[in-house]
Amino acid sequence: MAAEKRLAEMCEAFPLGYTPKVVWRGYRVTAGLAYYRVGVIGLSTRVLKDEKAVIETLVHEYAHLLAVARHGVRAAGHGAAWQRAMRDLGQEPKVRHNYEVERNVARQSVTYLCLRCGKHVVRARRLPRRRKYVHAQCGGDLRLAKVERITVVASDA
Ligand SMILES: [Zn+2]
Ligand SMILES: [Zn+2]
């Protein structure tokens, strides 16, 4: 997929120090979100209709992660650090104001640890307690490791 290729290129040319995880979500007005504390890029299944829009949004959100990786949380938003990151990544630093819903939103991030392979699995909410959950990739048991409030840097198209 072209988006995966683009992400790999950005990770190579402008490393963040980690590989961001891309997740698809049902955001209604927001094309994408950058969750800088957990290194996750959320893309909207409803707003993004074609590959071009997917890649533009992926670059936009990667630029948020890159700006924060370079300068810390104060580089959140669409200021100079984000604009420089966008230019580095080869995209005009434009914000589509028709979709723009810039805000800081506190959300929950729940991390599970796979007891077999040791990978962390990040989810937006806690799984119901009574059931047992397994890691889809390896079949190992998942154990709740961490629940934290995260702040969404930016939510926009
Ligand atoms: Zn596992
Ligand atoms: Zn943004």
XYZ file of N, CA, C and O and ligand atoms in Angstrom:
630
model
N 0.845 -1.201 0.000
C 0.000 0.000 0.000
C 0.878 1.249 0.000
O 1.899 1.320 0.674
N 0.472 2.253 -0.761
C 1.282 3.463 -0.931
C 1.501 4.189 0.388
O 2.560 4.770 0.610
N 0.500 4.193 1.262
C 0.632 4.898 2.543
C 1.721 4.262 3.409
O 2.494 4.958 4.065
N 1.762 2.941 3.402
C 2.797 2.240 4.181
C 4.189 2.567 3.658
O 5.124 2.741 4.419
N 4.301 2.639 2.332
C 5.570 2.956 1.703
C 5.994 4.379 2.086
O 7.137 4.630 2.449
N 5.047 5.296 2.004
C 5.320 6.703 2.350
C 5.757 6.804 3.818
O 6.688 7.540 4.147
N 5.079 6.073 4.684
C 5.435 6.099 6.107
C 6.857 5.585 6.316
O 7.645 6.194 7.043
N 7.200 4.500 5.638
C 8.538 3.925 5.779
C 9.598 4.913 5.288
O 10.650 5.066 5.903
N 9.284 5.619 4.196
C 10.222 6.623 3.668
C 10.445 7.760 4.656
O 11.568 8.206 4.869
N 9.349 8.222 5.267
C 9.459 9.324 6.232
C 10.247 8.882 7.456
O 11.077 9.630 7.970
N 9.990 7.643 7.905
C 10.699 7.117 9.083
C 12.199 7.031 8.812
O 13.011 7.226 9.702
N 12.538 6.736 7.575
C 13.946 6.613 7.219
C 14.613 7.976 7.075
O 15.692 8.221 7.598
N 13.929 8.897 6.373
C 14.526 10.207 6.093
C 14.499 11.135 7.308
O 15.424 11.907 7.529
N 13.422 11.075 8.091
C 13.275 11.944 9.264
C 12.817 11.115 10.458
O 11.654 11.162 10.842
N 13.747 10.350 11.041
C 13.357 9.418 12.107
C 12.813 10.145 13.344
O 13.264 11.243 13.681
N 11.841 9.507 13.976
C 11.259 10.050 15.203
C 11.917 9.454 16.442
O 11.700 9.923 17.548
N 12.688 8.376 16.234
C 13.199 7.630 17.376
C 12.305 6.445 17.703
O 12.594 5.673 18.606
N 11.209 6.324 16.971
C 10.315 5.169 17.103
C 9.537 5.087 15.799
O 9.556 6.028 15.007
N 8.892 3.981 15.588
C 8.040 3.867 14.401
C 6.593 4.080 14.823
O 6.081 3.323 15.637
N 5.969 5.142 14.307
C 4.585 5.367 14.739
C 3.660 4.260 14.241
O 3.858 3.695 13.165
N 2.673 3.990 15.057
C 1.683 3.002 14.675
C 0.522 3.738 14.001
O 0.094 4.784 14.485
N 0.057 3.241 12.881
C -1.079 3.862 12.196
C -2.335 3.047 12.478
O -2.346 1.836 12.286
N -3.353 3.721 12.978
C -4.604 3.034 13.271
C -5.742 3.717 12.503
O -5.714 4.923 12.282
N -6.718 2.935 12.096
C -7.894 3.474 11.397
C -9.035 3.584 12.384
O -9.314 2.639 13.127
N -9.680 4.761 12.381
C -10.756 5.029 13.317
C -11.941 5.645 12.592
O -11.795 6.113 11.473
N -13.085 5.691 13.254
C -14.293 6.221 12.607
C -14.542 7.694 12.864
O -15.684 8.114 12.924
N -13.460 8.507 12.968
C -13.649 9.941 13.196
C -14.594 10.509 12.141
O -14.429 10.250 10.961
N -15.520 11.358 12.581
C -16.509 11.882 11.645
C -16.115 13.189 10.976
O -16.411 13.393 9.806
N -15.477 14.103 11.722
C -15.129 15.389 11.111
C -13.624 15.554 10.942
O -13.167 16.507 10.341
N -12.896 14.614 11.470
C -11.451 14.736 11.532
C -10.812 13.724 10.602
O -11.149 12.547 10.660
N -9.927 14.191 9.741
C -9.268 13.256 8.828
C -8.207 12.425 9.532
O -8.021 11.251 9.235
N -7.514 13.070 10.480
C -6.451 12.353 11.174
C -6.139 12.968 12.512
O -6.518 14.111 12.791
N -5.481 12.197 13.353
C -5.060 12.674 14.671
C -3.645 12.188 14.927
O -3.279 11.094 14.515
N -2.868 13.014 15.643
C -1.535 12.592 16.080
C -1.552 12.454 17.595
O -1.822 13.417 18.296
N -1.308 11.240 18.063
C -1.244 10.996 19.503
C 0.235 10.928 19.868
O 0.843 9.869 19.795
N 0.784 12.104 20.222
C 2.249 12.132 20.321
C 2.779 11.349 21.497
O 3.888 10.849 21.454
N 2.001 11.212 22.579
C 2.544 10.519 23.755
C 2.690 9.024 23.539
O 3.505 8.374 24.186
N 1.875 8.473 22.673
C 1.995 7.037 22.410
C 2.503 6.761 20.998
O 2.635 5.610 20.610
N 2.802 7.819 20.239
C 3.359 7.635 18.908
C 2.405 6.950 17.950
O 2.794 6.070 17.194
N 1.144 7.377 17.990
C 0.140 6.763 17.131
C -0.448 7.823 16.198
O -0.693 8.956 16.602
N -0.628 7.458 14.932
C -1.342 8.298 13.974
C -2.685 7.642 13.707
O -2.750 6.481 13.307
N -3.742 8.373 13.952
C -5.087 7.869 13.679
C -5.593 8.457 12.378
O -5.472 9.652 12.142
N -6.137 7.610 11.521
C -6.690 8.073 10.245
C -8.172 7.713 10.189
O -8.579 6.667 10.687
N -8.956 8.582 9.561
C -10.402 8.371 9.543
C -10.869 7.533 8.359
O -10.623 7.880 7.204
N -11.577 6.477 8.655
C -12.158 5.651 7.596
C -13.308 6.387 6.903
O -13.642 6.076 5.763
N -13.923 7.364 7.608
C -15.097 8.029 7.039
C -14.744 9.257 6.229
O -15.383 9.550 5.225
N -13.730 10.024 6.702
C -13.404 11.289 6.035
C -12.505 11.067 4.817
O -12.668 11.726 3.794
N -11.590 10.125 4.923
C -10.586 9.947 3.864
C -11.116 9.011 2.788
O -11.304 7.827 3.018
N -11.340 9.597 1.608
C -12.027 8.842 0.558
C -11.088 8.249 -0.481
O -11.485 7.376 -1.233
N -9.897 8.787 -0.605
C -8.992 8.225 -1.610
C -7.565 8.213 -1.085
O -7.261 8.793 -0.042
N -6.706 7.548 -1.846
C -5.324 7.341 -1.398
C -4.565 8.657 -1.262
O -3.750 8.817 -0.357
N -4.841 9.605 -2.158
C -4.169 10.903 -2.100
C -4.473 11.590 -0.766
O -3.570 12.118 -0.102
N -5.726 11.579 -0.380
C -6.116 12.204 0.895
C -5.501 11.461 2.075
O -5.097 12.075 3.063
N -5.434 10.138 1.968
C -4.825 9.336 3.035
C -3.361 9.740 3.220
O -2.909 9.989 4.339
N -2.640 9.844 2.113
C -1.207 10.147 2.201
C -0.986 11.578 2.695
O -0.134 11.822 3.543
N -1.775 12.515 2.196
C -1.647 13.904 2.663
C -1.864 13.996 4.171
O -1.142 14.710 4.877
N -2.852 13.283 4.643
C -3.160 13.330 6.074
C -2.083 12.619 6.880
O -1.689 13.084 7.959
N -1.598 11.505 6.344
C -0.507 10.780 7.005
C 0.716 11.693 7.172
O 1.316 11.758 8.253
N 1.058 12.430 6.110
C 2.210 13.347 6.170
C 1.940 14.465 7.182
O 2.794 14.807 7.998
N 0.728 14.999 7.137
C 0.337 16.072 8.061
C 0.517 15.619 9.518
O 1.098 16.335 10.343
N 0.034 14.414 9.814
C 0.111 13.916 11.203
C 1.551 13.529 11.559
O 1.985 13.729 12.696
N 2.274 12.978 10.596
C 3.681 12.647 10.849
C 4.450 13.928 11.183
O 5.316 13.935 12.055
N 4.110 15.019 10.492
C 4.778 16.301 10.753
C 4.528 16.754 12.195
O 5.412 17.337 12.827
N 3.320 16.493 12.716
C 3.066 16.810 14.132
C 3.991 15.997 15.033
O 4.579 16.521 15.975
N 4.112 14.700 14.757
C 4.976 13.847 15.588
C 6.429 14.288 15.464
O 7.170 14.296 16.453
N 6.829 14.674 14.249
C 8.214 15.097 14.019
C 8.503 16.408 14.758
O 9.548 16.557 15.404
N 7.568 17.343 14.694
C 7.755 18.636 15.383
C 7.905 18.406 16.889
O 8.774 19.005 17.535
N 7.079 17.518 17.440
C 7.135 17.241 18.888
C 8.394 16.446 19.227
O 9.018 16.680 20.266
N 8.809 15.545 18.332
C 10.051 14.790 18.567
C 11.249 15.746 18.596
O 12.187 15.553 19.373
N 11.201 16.772 17.770
C 12.313 17.723 17.708
C 12.302 18.731 18.846
O 13.349 19.107 19.351
N 11.137 19.210 19.212
C 11.073 20.364 20.122
C 10.247 20.136 21.374
O 10.091 21.044 22.177
N 9.661 18.965 21.524
C 8.827 18.730 22.699
C 7.405 19.213 22.490
O 7.051 19.717 21.418
N 6.627 19.070 23.556
C 5.180 19.312 23.485
C 4.836 20.741 23.059
O 3.799 20.989 22.462
N 5.748 21.683 23.346
C 5.440 23.068 22.960
C 5.338 23.229 21.446
O 4.841 24.245 20.957
N 5.820 22.239 20.687
C 5.728 22.311 19.225
C 4.417 21.729 18.694
O 4.240 21.548 17.502
N 3.494 21.421 19.596
C 2.182 20.946 19.151
C 1.459 22.071 18.409
O 1.731 23.238 18.636
N 0.545 21.696 17.539
C -0.206 22.705 16.787
C 0.438 22.986 15.441
O 1.343 22.273 15.015
N -0.021 24.027 14.764
C 0.415 24.285 13.392
C 1.378 25.458 13.284
O 1.364 26.195 12.306
N 2.216 25.618 14.300
C 3.189 26.714 14.307
C 4.408 26.428 13.457
O 4.418 25.539 12.592
N 5.465 27.203 13.717
C 6.677 27.153 12.894
C 7.299 25.755 12.837
O 7.764 25.327 11.771
N 7.324 25.047 13.959
C 7.975 23.725 13.992
C 7.235 22.729 13.098
O 7.850 21.948 12.362
N 5.922 22.786 13.152
C 5.130 21.881 12.307
C 5.302 22.258 10.827
O 5.450 21.397 9.959
N 5.303 23.571 10.563
C 5.445 24.024 9.174
C 6.796 23.604 8.591
O 6.878 23.171 7.440
N 7.842 23.692 9.418
C 9.168 23.270 8.956
C 9.176 21.765 8.694
O 9.727 21.284 7.707
N 8.545 21.029 9.596
C 8.476 19.570 9.428
C 7.732 19.212 8.136
O 8.144 18.321 7.390
N 6.668 19.938 7.847
C 5.913 19.689 6.612
C 6.795 19.941 5.388
O 6.808 19.140 4.446
N 7.539 21.032 5.402
C 8.423 21.326 4.256
C 9.499 20.255 4.124
O 9.825 19.831 3.016
N 10.068 19.830 5.261
C 11.065 18.748 5.226
C 10.478 17.507 4.562
O 11.164 16.796 3.825
N 9.216 17.246 4.847
C 8.563 16.043 4.328
C 8.041 16.238 2.909
O 7.467 15.319 2.324
N 8.220 17.445 2.378
C 7.865 17.686 0.981
C 6.412 18.024 0.745
O 5.887 17.815 -0.355
N 5.747 18.566 1.748
C 4.338 18.925 1.575
C 4.116 20.358 2.046
O 4.674 20.767 3.054
N 3.316 21.117 1.280
C 3.022 22.495 1.664
C 2.324 22.514 3.027
O 1.359 21.773 3.232
N 2.803 23.371 3.944
C 2.188 23.395 5.274
C 0.850 24.126 5.301
O 0.707 25.183 5.891
N -0.110 23.533 4.651
C -1.454 24.119 4.632
C -2.353 23.321 5.564
O -2.271 22.108 5.632
N -3.220 24.032 6.227
C -4.224 23.376 7.060
C -5.564 23.589 6.377
O -5.882 24.687 5.955
N -6.297 22.507 6.241
C -7.608 22.653 5.606
C -8.609 23.121 6.641
O -9.155 22.339 7.394
N -8.844 24.423 6.650
C -9.642 24.984 7.732
C -11.094 24.574 7.690
O -11.803 24.689 8.675
N -11.531 24.104 6.560
C -12.929 23.664 6.525
C -13.183 22.450 7.413
O -14.275 22.237 7.905
N -12.146 21.661 7.652
C -12.306 20.508 8.531
C -11.663 20.741 9.887
O -11.823 19.951 10.791
N -10.899 21.802 9.960
C -10.043 21.983 11.127
C -10.831 22.043 12.435
O -11.764 22.814 12.582
N -10.464 21.242 13.366
C -11.029 21.272 14.710
C -9.836 21.182 15.652
O -9.594 20.158 16.255
N -9.072 22.239 15.685
C -7.852 22.205 16.495
C -8.211 22.296 17.968
O -8.922 23.180 18.401
N -7.755 21.367 18.732
C -8.080 21.342 20.159
C -7.168 20.344 20.831
O -6.581 19.495 20.187
N -7.096 20.457 22.090
C -6.407 19.429 22.858
C -7.470 18.615 23.575
O -8.268 19.157 24.311
N -7.486 17.352 23.317
C -8.525 16.498 23.869
C -7.861 15.423 24.726
O -6.960 14.727 24.266
N -8.298 15.312 25.938
C -7.771 14.250 26.788
C -8.520 12.963 26.480
O -9.740 12.946 26.386
N -7.779 11.925 26.243
C -8.399 10.630 25.993
C -7.657 9.580 26.785
O -6.587 9.828 27.316
N -8.226 8.411 26.785
C -7.580 7.330 27.505
C -6.748 6.491 26.547
O -7.126 6.299 25.392
N -5.612 6.062 27.020
C -4.803 5.124 26.265
C -4.480 3.965 27.187
O -3.985 4.153 28.285
N -4.805 2.774 26.746
C -4.621 1.593 27.584
C -3.587 0.692 26.914
O -3.720 0.362 25.745
N -2.562 0.357 27.661
C -1.496 -0.473 27.103
C -1.548 -1.866 27.718
O -1.627 -2.010 28.934
N -1.527 -2.864 26.851
C -1.456 -4.247 27.300
C -0.091 -4.816 26.937
O 0.483 -4.451 25.915
N 0.380 -5.692 27.769
C 1.660 -6.355 27.500
C 1.378 -7.807 27.127
O 0.635 -8.510 27.819
N 1.985 -8.242 26.012
C 1.837 -9.643 25.623
C 2.852 -10.468 26.413
O 4.047 -10.210 26.373
N 2.344 -11.449 27.133
C 3.220 -12.237 28.008
C 4.054 -13.244 27.224
O 4.998 -13.815 27.750
N 3.707 -13.454 25.960
C 4.512 -14.382 25.160
C 5.639 -13.673 24.412
O 6.797 -14.010 24.557
N 5.273 -12.635 23.615
C 6.308 -12.015 22.769
C 6.828 -10.703 23.346
O 7.805 -10.150 22.851
N 6.158 -10.181 24.387
C 6.659 -8.974 25.036
C 6.291 -7.679 24.335
O 6.697 -6.606 24.764
N 5.492 -7.765 23.252
C 5.088 -6.544 22.565
C 4.004 -5.818 23.359
O 3.234 -6.449 24.080
N 3.947 -4.513 23.187
C 2.879 -3.734 23.789
C 1.776 -3.490 22.771
O 2.043 -3.257 21.599
N 0.557 -3.579 23.238
C -0.604 -3.348 22.394
C -1.338 -2.155 23.006
O -1.702 -2.190 24.177
N -1.525 -1.091 22.201
C -2.166 0.114 22.711
C -3.604 0.169 22.214
O -3.857 -0.021 21.032
N -4.509 0.412 23.133
C -5.916 0.511 22.764
C -6.505 1.799 23.307
O -5.976 2.383 24.244
N -7.613 2.243 22.691
C -8.243 3.493 23.127
C -9.072 3.284 24.393
O -9.363 4.226 25.107
N -9.469 2.065 24.658
C -10.213 1.840 25.895
C -9.908 0.465 26.445
O -9.368 -0.397 25.762
N -10.278 0.320 27.692
C -10.010 -0.907 28.406
C -10.913 -2.027 27.923
O -12.087 -1.812 27.643
N -10.369 -3.215 27.822
C -11.179 -4.366 27.453
C -11.996 -4.796 28.667
O -11.554 -4.631 29.794
N -13.192 -5.340 28.436
C -13.984 -5.826 29.579
C -13.151 -6.798 30.421
O -12.398 -7.602 29.887
N -13.316 -6.700 31.727
C -12.410 -7.376 32.638
C -12.497 -8.902 32.666
O -11.481 -9.574 32.797
N -13.691 -9.436 32.589
C -13.853 -10.859 32.913
C -13.247 -11.803 31.885
O -12.869 -12.907 32.200
N -13.181 -11.325 30.631
C -12.682 -12.235 29.591
C -11.170 -12.246 29.547
O -10.500 -11.345 30.007
N -10.653 -13.302 28.942
C -9.212 -13.376 28.693
C -8.950 -12.883 27.281
O -9.704 -13.180 26.371
N -7.878 -12.147 27.117
C -7.563 -11.630 25.795
C -6.201 -12.120 25.341
O -5.283 -12.241 26.145
N -6.105 -12.397 24.059
C -4.830 -12.866 23.521
C -4.332 -11.905 22.450
O -5.107 -11.206 21.809
N -3.029 -11.870 22.294
C -2.393 -11.049 21.284
C -2.668 -11.669 19.919
O -2.322 -12.818 19.681
N -3.290 -10.886 19.029
C -3.691 -11.429 17.730
C -2.494 -11.939 16.925
O -2.609 -12.915 16.189
N -1.350 -11.293 17.070
C -0.186 -11.690 16.264
C 0.436 -13.009 16.702
O 0.946 -13.762 15.877
N 0.451 -13.293 17.999
C 1.196 -14.471 18.451
C 0.386 -15.415 19.335
O 0.837 -16.515 19.632
N -0.799 -14.981 19.768
C -1.632 -15.863 20.581
C -1.295 -15.845 22.063
O -1.903 -16.559 22.861
N -0.316 -14.997 22.464
C 0.053 -14.904 23.881
C -1.017 -14.183 24.695
O -1.794 -13.404 24.162
N -1.053 -14.426 25.994
C -2.008 -13.752 26.873
C -1.627 -12.281 27.028
O -0.456 -11.942 27.137
N -2.653 -11.428 27.061
C -2.410 -9.996 27.265
C -2.669 -9.636 28.721
O -3.663 -10.046 29.304
N -1.766 -8.856 29.271
C -1.941 -8.373 30.639
C -1.967 -6.854 30.618
O -1.152 -6.226 29.949
N -2.908 -6.278 31.353
C -3.004 -4.825 31.441
C -1.713 -4.265 32.022
O -1.255 -4.691 33.079
N -1.077 -3.326 31.301
C 0.202 -2.792 31.767
C 0.076 -1.351 32.236
O 0.712 -0.956 33.200
N -0.751 -0.562 31.564
C -0.737 0.872 31.854
C -2.013 1.519 31.334
O -2.457 1.234 30.231
N -2.596 2.391 32.124
C -3.722 3.206 31.667
C -3.301 4.646 31.838
O -2.857 5.040 32.905
N -3.363 5.413 30.761
C -2.991 6.823 30.916
C -3.901 7.731 30.131
O -4.537 7.335 29.171
N -3.944 8.971 30.598
C -4.665 10.011 29.857
C -3.698 10.554 28.826
O -2.553 10.847 29.138
N -4.139 10.667 27.611
C -3.268 11.249 26.601
C -3.923 12.501 26.073
O -5.125 12.679 26.180
N -3.112 13.354 25.509
C -3.649 14.572 24.921
C -3.454 14.504 23.419
O -2.360 14.232 22.941
N -4.525 14.710 22.724
C -4.451 14.742 21.267
C -3.887 16.085 20.862
O -4.393 17.128 21.253
N -2.811 16.050 20.108
C -2.152 17.290 19.726
C -3.059 18.129 18.838
O -3.260 19.300 19.042
N -3.575 17.518 17.846
C -4.299 18.273 16.847
C -5.280 17.359 16.158
O -4.996 16.204 15.939
N -6.402 17.902 15.816
C -7.331 17.084 15.069
C -7.857 17.921 13.927
O -8.407 18.977 14.120
N -7.578 17.474 12.758
C -7.952 18.263 11.588
C -7.821 17.421 10.345
O -7.489 16.252 10.415
N -8.070 18.058 9.195
C -7.954 17.296 7.947
C -6.527 17.314 7.504
O -6.079 18.048 6.734
Zn 2.504 -11.504 21.385
Zn -2.743 19.286 12.280
